[in-house]
Short mmCIF file of C-alpha atoms and ligand atoms in Angstrom, two decimals:
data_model
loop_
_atom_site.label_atom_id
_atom_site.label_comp_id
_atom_site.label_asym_id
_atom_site.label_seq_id
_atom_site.Cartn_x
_atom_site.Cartn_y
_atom_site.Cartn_z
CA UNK C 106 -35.99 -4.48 -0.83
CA UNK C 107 -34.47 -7.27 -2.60
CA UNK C 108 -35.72 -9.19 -5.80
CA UNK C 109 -35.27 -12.68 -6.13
CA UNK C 110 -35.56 -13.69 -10.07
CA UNK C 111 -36.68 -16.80 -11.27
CA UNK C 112 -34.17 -19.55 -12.17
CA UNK C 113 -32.29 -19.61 -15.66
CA UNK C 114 -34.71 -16.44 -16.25
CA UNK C 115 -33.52 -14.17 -19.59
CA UNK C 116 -30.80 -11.28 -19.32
CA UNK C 117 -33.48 -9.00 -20.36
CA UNK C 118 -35.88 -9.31 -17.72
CA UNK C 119 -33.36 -8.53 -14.99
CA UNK C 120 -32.43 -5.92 -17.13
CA UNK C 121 -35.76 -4.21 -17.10
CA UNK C 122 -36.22 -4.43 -13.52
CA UNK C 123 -32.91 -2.62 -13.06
CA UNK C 124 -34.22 -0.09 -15.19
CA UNK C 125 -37.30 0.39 -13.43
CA UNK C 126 -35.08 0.71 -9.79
CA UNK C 127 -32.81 3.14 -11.71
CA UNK C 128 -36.03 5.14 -12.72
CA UNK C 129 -37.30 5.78 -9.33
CA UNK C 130 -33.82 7.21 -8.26
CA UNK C 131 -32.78 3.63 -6.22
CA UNK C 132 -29.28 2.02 -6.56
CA UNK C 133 -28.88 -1.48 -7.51
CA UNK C 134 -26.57 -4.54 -6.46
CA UNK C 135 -26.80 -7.79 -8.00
CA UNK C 136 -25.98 -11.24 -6.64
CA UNK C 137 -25.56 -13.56 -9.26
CA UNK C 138 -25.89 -17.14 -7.03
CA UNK C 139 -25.23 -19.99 -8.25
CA UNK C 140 -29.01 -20.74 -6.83
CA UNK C 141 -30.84 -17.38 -7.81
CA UNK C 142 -29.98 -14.47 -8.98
CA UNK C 143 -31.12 -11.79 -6.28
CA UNK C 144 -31.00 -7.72 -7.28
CA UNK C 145 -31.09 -5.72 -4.18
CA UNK C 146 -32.62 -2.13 -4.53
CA UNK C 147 -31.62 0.29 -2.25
CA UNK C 148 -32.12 3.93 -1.00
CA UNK C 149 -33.74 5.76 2.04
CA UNK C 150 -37.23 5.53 0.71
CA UNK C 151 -37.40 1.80 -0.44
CA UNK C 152 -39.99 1.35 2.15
CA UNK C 153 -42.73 3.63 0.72
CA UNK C 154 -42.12 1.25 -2.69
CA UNK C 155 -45.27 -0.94 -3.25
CA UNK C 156 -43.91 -4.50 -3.58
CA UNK C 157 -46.55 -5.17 -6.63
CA UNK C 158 -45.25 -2.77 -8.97
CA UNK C 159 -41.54 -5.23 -8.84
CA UNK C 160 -43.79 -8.29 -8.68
CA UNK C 161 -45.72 -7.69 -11.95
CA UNK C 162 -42.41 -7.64 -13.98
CA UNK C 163 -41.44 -11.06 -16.23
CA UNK C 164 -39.05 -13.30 -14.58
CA UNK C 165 -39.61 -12.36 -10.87
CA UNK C 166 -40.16 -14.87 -8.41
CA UNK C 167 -40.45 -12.72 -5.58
CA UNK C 168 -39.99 -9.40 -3.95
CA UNK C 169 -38.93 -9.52 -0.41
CA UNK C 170 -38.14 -6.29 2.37
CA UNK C 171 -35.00 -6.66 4.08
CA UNK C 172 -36.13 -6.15 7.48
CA UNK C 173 -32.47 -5.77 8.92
CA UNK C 174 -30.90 -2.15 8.64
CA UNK C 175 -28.13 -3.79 6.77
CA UNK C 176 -28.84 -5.22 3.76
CA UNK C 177 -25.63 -6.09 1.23
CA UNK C 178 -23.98 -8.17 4.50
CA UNK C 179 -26.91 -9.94 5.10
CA UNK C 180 -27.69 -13.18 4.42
CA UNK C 181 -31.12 -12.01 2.84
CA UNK C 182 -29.32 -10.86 0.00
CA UNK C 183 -26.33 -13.51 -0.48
CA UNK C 184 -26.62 -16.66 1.30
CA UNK C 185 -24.08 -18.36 0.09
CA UNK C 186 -20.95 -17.96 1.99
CA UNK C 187 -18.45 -15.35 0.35
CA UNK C 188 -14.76 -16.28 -0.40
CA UNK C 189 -12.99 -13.59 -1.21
CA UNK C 190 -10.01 -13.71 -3.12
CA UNK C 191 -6.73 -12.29 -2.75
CA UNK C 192 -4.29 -13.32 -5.26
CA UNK C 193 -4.42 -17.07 -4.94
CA UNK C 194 -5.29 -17.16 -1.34
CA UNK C 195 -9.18 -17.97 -0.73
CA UNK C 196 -10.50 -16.07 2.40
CA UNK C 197 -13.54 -17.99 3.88
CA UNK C 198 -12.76 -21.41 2.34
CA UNK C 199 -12.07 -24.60 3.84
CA UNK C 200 -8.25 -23.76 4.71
CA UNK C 201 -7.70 -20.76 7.69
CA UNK C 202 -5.94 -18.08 6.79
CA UNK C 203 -3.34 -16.67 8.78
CA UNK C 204 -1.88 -13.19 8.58
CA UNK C 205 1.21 -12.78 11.24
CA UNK C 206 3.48 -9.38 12.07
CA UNK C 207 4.77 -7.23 13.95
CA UNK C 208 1.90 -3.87 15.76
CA UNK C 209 3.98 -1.35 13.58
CA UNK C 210 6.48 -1.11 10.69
CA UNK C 211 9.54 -0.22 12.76
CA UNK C 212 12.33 1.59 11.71
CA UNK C 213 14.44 -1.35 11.72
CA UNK C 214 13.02 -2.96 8.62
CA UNK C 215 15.20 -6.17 9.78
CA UNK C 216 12.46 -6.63 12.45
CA UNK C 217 9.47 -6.85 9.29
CA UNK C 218 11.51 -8.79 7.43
CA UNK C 219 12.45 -11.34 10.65
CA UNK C 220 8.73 -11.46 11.32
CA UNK C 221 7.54 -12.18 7.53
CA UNK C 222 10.40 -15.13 7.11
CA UNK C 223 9.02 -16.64 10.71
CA UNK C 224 5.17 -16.30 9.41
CA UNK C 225 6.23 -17.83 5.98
CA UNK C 226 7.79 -20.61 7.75
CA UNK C 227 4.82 -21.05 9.67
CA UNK C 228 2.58 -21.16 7.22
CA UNK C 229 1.00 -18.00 7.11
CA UNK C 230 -0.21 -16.45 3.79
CA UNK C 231 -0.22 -12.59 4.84
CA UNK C 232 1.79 -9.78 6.31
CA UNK C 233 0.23 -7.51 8.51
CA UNK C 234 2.29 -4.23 9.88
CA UNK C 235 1.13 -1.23 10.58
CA UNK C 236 2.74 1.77 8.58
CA UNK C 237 -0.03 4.61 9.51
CA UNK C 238 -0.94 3.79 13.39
CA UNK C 239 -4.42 5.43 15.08
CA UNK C 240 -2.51 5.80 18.17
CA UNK C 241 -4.87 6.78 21.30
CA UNK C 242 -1.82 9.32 22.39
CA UNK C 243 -0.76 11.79 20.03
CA UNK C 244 2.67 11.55 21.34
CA UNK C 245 2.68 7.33 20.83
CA UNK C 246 4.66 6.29 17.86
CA UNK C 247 2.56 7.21 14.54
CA UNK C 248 4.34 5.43 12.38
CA UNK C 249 6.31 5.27 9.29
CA UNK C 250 3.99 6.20 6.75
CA UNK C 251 5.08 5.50 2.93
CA UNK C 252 8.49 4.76 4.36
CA UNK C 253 6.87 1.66 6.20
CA UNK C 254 4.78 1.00 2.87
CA UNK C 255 8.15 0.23 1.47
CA UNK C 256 9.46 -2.54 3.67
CA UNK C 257 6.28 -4.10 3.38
CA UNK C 258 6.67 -4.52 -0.25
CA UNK C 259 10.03 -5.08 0.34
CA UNK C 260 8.94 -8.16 2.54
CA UNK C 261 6.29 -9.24 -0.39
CA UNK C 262 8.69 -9.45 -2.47
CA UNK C 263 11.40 -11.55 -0.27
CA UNK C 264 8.90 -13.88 1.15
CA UNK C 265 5.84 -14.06 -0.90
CA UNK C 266 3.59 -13.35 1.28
CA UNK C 267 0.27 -11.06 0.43
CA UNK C 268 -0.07 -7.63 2.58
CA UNK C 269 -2.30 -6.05 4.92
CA UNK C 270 -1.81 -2.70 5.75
CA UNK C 271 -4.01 -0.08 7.54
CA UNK C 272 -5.52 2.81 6.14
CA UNK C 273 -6.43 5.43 8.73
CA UNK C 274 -7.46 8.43 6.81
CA UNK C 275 -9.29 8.79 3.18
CA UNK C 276 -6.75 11.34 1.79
CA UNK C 277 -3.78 8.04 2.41
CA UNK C 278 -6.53 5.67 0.66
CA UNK C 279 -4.63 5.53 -3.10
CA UNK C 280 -1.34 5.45 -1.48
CA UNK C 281 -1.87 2.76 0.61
CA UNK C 282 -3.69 0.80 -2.07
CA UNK C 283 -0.84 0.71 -4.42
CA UNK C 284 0.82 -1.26 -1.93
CA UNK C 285 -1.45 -3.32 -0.36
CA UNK C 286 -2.73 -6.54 -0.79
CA UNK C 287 -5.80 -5.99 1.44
CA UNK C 288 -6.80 -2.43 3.25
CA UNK C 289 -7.55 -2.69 6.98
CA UNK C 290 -9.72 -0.60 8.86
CA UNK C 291 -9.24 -0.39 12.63
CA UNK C 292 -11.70 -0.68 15.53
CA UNK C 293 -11.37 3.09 16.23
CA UNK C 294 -12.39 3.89 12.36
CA UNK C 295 -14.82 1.59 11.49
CA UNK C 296 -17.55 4.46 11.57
CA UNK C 297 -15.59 6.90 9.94
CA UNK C 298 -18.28 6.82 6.95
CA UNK C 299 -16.17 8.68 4.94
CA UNK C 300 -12.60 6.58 4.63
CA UNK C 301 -15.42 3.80 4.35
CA UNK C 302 -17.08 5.23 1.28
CA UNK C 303 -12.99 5.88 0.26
CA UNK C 304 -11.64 1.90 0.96
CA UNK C 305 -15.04 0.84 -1.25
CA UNK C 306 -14.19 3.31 -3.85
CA UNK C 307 -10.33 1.94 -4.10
CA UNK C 308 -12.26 -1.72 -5.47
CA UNK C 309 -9.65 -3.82 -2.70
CA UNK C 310 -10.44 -6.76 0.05
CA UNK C 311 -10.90 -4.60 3.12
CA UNK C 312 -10.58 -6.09 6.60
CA UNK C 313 -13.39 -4.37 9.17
CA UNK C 314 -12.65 -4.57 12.53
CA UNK C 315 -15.51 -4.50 14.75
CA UNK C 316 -15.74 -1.03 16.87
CA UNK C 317 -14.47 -0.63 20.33
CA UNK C 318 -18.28 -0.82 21.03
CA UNK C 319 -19.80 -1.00 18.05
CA UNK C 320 -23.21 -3.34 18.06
CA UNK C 321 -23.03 -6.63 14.99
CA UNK C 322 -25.59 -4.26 13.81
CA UNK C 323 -23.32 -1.32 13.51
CA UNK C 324 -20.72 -3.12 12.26
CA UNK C 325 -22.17 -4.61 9.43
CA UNK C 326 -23.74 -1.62 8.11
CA UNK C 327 -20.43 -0.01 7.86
CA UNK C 328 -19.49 -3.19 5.98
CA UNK C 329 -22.46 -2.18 3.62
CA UNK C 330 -21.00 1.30 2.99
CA UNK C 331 -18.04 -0.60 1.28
CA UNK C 332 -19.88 -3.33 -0.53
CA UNK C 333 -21.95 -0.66 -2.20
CA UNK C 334 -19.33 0.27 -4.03
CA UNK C 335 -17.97 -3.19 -5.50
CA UNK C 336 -19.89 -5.80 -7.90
CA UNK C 337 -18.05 -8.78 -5.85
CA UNK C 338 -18.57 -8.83 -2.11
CA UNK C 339 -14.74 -7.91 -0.89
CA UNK C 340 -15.13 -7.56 2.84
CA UNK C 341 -13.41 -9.71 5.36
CA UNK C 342 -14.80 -8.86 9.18
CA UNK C 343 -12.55 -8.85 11.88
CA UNK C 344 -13.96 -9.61 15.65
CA UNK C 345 -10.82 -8.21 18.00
CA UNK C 346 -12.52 -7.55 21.16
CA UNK C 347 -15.30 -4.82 22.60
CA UNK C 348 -15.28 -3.03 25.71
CA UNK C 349 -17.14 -4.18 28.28
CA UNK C 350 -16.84 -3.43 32.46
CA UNK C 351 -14.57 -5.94 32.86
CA UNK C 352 -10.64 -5.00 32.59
CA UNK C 353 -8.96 -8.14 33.43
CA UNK C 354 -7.95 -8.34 29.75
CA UNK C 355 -7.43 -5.24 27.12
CA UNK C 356 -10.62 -6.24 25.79
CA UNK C 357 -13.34 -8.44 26.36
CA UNK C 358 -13.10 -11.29 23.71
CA UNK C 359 -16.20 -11.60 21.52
CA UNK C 360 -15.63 -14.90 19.98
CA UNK C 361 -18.57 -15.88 21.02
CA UNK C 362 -20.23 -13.59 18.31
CA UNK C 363 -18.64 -16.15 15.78
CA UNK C 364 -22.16 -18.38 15.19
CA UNK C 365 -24.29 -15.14 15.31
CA UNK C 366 -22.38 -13.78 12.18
CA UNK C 367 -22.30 -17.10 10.91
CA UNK C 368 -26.15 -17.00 10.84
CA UNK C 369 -26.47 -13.41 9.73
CA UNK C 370 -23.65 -12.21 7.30
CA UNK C 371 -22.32 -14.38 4.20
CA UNK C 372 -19.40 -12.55 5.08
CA UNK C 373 -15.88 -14.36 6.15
CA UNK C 374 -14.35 -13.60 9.65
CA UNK C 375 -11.30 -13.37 10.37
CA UNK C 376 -10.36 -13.60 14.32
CA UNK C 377 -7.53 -10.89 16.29
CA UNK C 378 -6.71 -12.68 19.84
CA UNK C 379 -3.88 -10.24 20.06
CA UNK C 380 -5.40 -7.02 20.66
CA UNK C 381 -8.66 -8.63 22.83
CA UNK C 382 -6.32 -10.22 25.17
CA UNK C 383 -3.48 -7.36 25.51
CA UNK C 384 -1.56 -10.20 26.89
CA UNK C 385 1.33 -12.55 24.49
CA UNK C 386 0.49 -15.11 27.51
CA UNK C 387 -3.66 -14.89 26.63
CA UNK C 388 -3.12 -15.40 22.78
CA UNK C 389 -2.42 -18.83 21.97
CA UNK C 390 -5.90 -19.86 23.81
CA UNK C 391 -7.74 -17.16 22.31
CA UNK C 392 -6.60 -18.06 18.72
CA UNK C 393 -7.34 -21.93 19.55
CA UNK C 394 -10.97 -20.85 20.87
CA UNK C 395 -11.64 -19.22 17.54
CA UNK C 396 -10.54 -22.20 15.81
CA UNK C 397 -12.73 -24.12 17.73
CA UNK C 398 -15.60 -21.67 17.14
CA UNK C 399 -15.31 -21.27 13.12
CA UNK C 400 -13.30 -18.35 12.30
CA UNK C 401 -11.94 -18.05 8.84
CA UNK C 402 -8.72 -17.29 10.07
CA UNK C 403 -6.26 -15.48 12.77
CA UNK C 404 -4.18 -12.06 13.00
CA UNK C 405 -1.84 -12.61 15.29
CA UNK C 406 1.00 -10.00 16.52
CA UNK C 407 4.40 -11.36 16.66
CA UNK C 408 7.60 -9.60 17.26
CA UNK C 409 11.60 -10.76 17.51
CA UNK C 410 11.48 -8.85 20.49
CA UNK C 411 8.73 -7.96 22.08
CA UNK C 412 9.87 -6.46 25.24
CA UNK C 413 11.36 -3.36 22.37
CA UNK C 414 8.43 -3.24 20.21
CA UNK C 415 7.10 0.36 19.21
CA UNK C 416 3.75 -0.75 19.99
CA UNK C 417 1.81 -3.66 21.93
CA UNK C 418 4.99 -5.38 22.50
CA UNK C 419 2.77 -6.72 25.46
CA UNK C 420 0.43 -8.76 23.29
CA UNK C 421 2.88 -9.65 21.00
CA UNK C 422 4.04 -13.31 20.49
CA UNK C 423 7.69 -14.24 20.12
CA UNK C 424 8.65 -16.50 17.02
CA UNK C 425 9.56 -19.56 18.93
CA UNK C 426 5.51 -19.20 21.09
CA UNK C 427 3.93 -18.52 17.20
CA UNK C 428 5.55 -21.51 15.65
CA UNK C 429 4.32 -23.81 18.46
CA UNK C 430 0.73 -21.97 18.58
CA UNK C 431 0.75 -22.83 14.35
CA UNK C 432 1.43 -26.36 14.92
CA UNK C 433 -1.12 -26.83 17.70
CA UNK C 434 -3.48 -24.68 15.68
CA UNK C 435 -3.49 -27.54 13.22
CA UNK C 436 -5.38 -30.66 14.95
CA UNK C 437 -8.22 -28.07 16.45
CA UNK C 438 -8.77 -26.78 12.85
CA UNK C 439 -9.05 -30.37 11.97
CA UNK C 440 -11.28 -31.27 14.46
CA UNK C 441 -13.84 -28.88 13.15
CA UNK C 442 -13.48 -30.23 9.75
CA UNK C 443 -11.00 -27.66 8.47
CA UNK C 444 -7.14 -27.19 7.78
CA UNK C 445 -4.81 -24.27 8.68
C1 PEP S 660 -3.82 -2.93 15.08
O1 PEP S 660 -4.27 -3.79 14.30
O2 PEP S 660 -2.62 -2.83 15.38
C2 PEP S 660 -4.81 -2.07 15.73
C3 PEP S 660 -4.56 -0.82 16.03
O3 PEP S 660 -5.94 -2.76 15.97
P1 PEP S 660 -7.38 -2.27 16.44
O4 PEP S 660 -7.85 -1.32 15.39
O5 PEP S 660 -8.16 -3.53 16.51
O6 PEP S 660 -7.21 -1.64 17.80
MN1 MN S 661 -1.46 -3.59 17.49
#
């Protein structure tokens, strides 16, 4: 159930209907709009609350259900478009983002450091490796662990640019914070409820990939299990691909999802051509559809050498292919009235 207050109305009254929530056992969020000021109450039973005993308070314009099983990610609550902020890099403004690297932090921490220089000097703002890997096989590279943590920070600290990093358990979520810039979740954990309720707890910008099969619907209620836990909406989405009957490419590419979210999350989206093509030679038109479609930005594997990579060498874009994919990335973003 949300609660939409009236315009300029006093502290107090918002403060007394929080009370009242807190009274019947619900938990509160608060979006403080620039238009409205909208408190969301929720809990299992908000349904069984009468709507008049909310409306009768001073200062409420109106008391709405949120008829969609999420409710935080929904535009219902927030409809303002969320930027979130990382550092001095705006995710969801006008400008793309673009976070480049190589599948894994590999042993050679030459090859992170080669692949943060050649996203710097394309104009990326993040570094994504992976130093804990949710490999399918249990005998596929895992990983460096804290040892990979290190070169990434290492690489922060050459080039400047922000990390993302991915957390794949909820015993590694404090470690990984301390050295990340942003926590991602993969595909094959975004219903792991509990390293969810762990990546809200740790109060950082978490990237959600969308589910191997996960439904929108799915998705962003595991987006809601980490909102709950922070005052400032802090989730980026991720759309990399769902699997369909079709295995012409390592995933089917969802971008056309991209206006769907657009009309029902406030949340910014972030687009992964590498791992829904499985291809280096599917990428570049992948990342330029999403472009074209309104994503907030692109993660996109590259790799000096992709034919050694530890893992998805096959999807992964060599420097020379990424710098021409950034330049040509530039006029699409401007035909749809952004930059990159
Ligand atoms: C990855 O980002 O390298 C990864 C494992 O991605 P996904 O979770 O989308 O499969
Ligand atoms: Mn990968």
């Amino acid at each position: 159930m949300i609660i939409e207050m009236k315009r300029g109305t006093d502290p107090e009254n918002i403060r007394a209907v929080v009370e009242k929530a807190k009274l019947l056992g619900l938990e509160v969020q608060i979006n403080s709009g620039t238009e409205r000021i909208v408190i969301a109450l929720l809990g299992p039973d908000t349904g069984d609350i009468d709507q008049g005993s909310f409306e009768v308070f001073e200062g409420v314009e109106q008391v709405l259900r949120i008829q969609k099983p999420y409710k935080l990610a929904s535009r219902d609550f927030k409809m303002q478009n969320t930027i979130v902020k990382v550092g001095d890099i705006e995710i969801g403004a006008n400008k793309l983002v673009v976070i480049a690297g190589p599948c894994s932090v590999e042993p050679d921490k030459e090859i992170t450091l080669a692949c943060a220089r050649n996203a710097k000097e394309n104009g990326a703002q993040f570094l994504r490796g992976g130093a804990f890997k949710p490999r399918t096989s249990p005998f596929a590279f895992q990983g460096l662990k804290e040892g990979g943590l290190k070169i990434l920070a290492e690489a922060r600290d050459k080039t400047g640019l922000l990390i993302v990093t991915e957390v794949v358990s909820e015993n590694d979520v404090q470690l990984v914070a301390d050295y990340a810039d942003i926590l991602q979740i993969g595909a094959r954990n975004m219903q792991n409820y509990r390293l969810l309720d762990a990546v809200g707890k740790a109060k950082k910008p978490v990237l959600l990939k969308r589910g191997l099969s996960a439904t929108v619907e799915e998705w962003l209620q595991a987006a809601d299990y980490i909102l709950r836990s922070n005052d400032e909406p802090n989730v980026i989405l991720c759309n990399r691909g769902i699997r369909a009957f079709d295995n012409s490419t390592r995933f089917v590419y969802d971008v056309g999802i991209l206006p769907v979210l657009r009309q029902l999350t406030h949340l910014p989206i972030i687009t992964d051509p590498s791992h829904a093509a499985g291809k280096f030679q599917y990428v570049p038109d992948y990342a330029k559809m999403a472009v074209a479609g309104g994503t907030d930005g692109l993660i996109i594997e590259i790799h000096p050498n992709p034919k050694e990579a530890l893992s998805d060498g096959a999807q992964s874009l060599t420097f020379s292919d990424f710098s021409r994919l950034s330049k040509e990335l530039k006029n699409i973003a401007a035909a749809v009235g952004r930059s990159i």
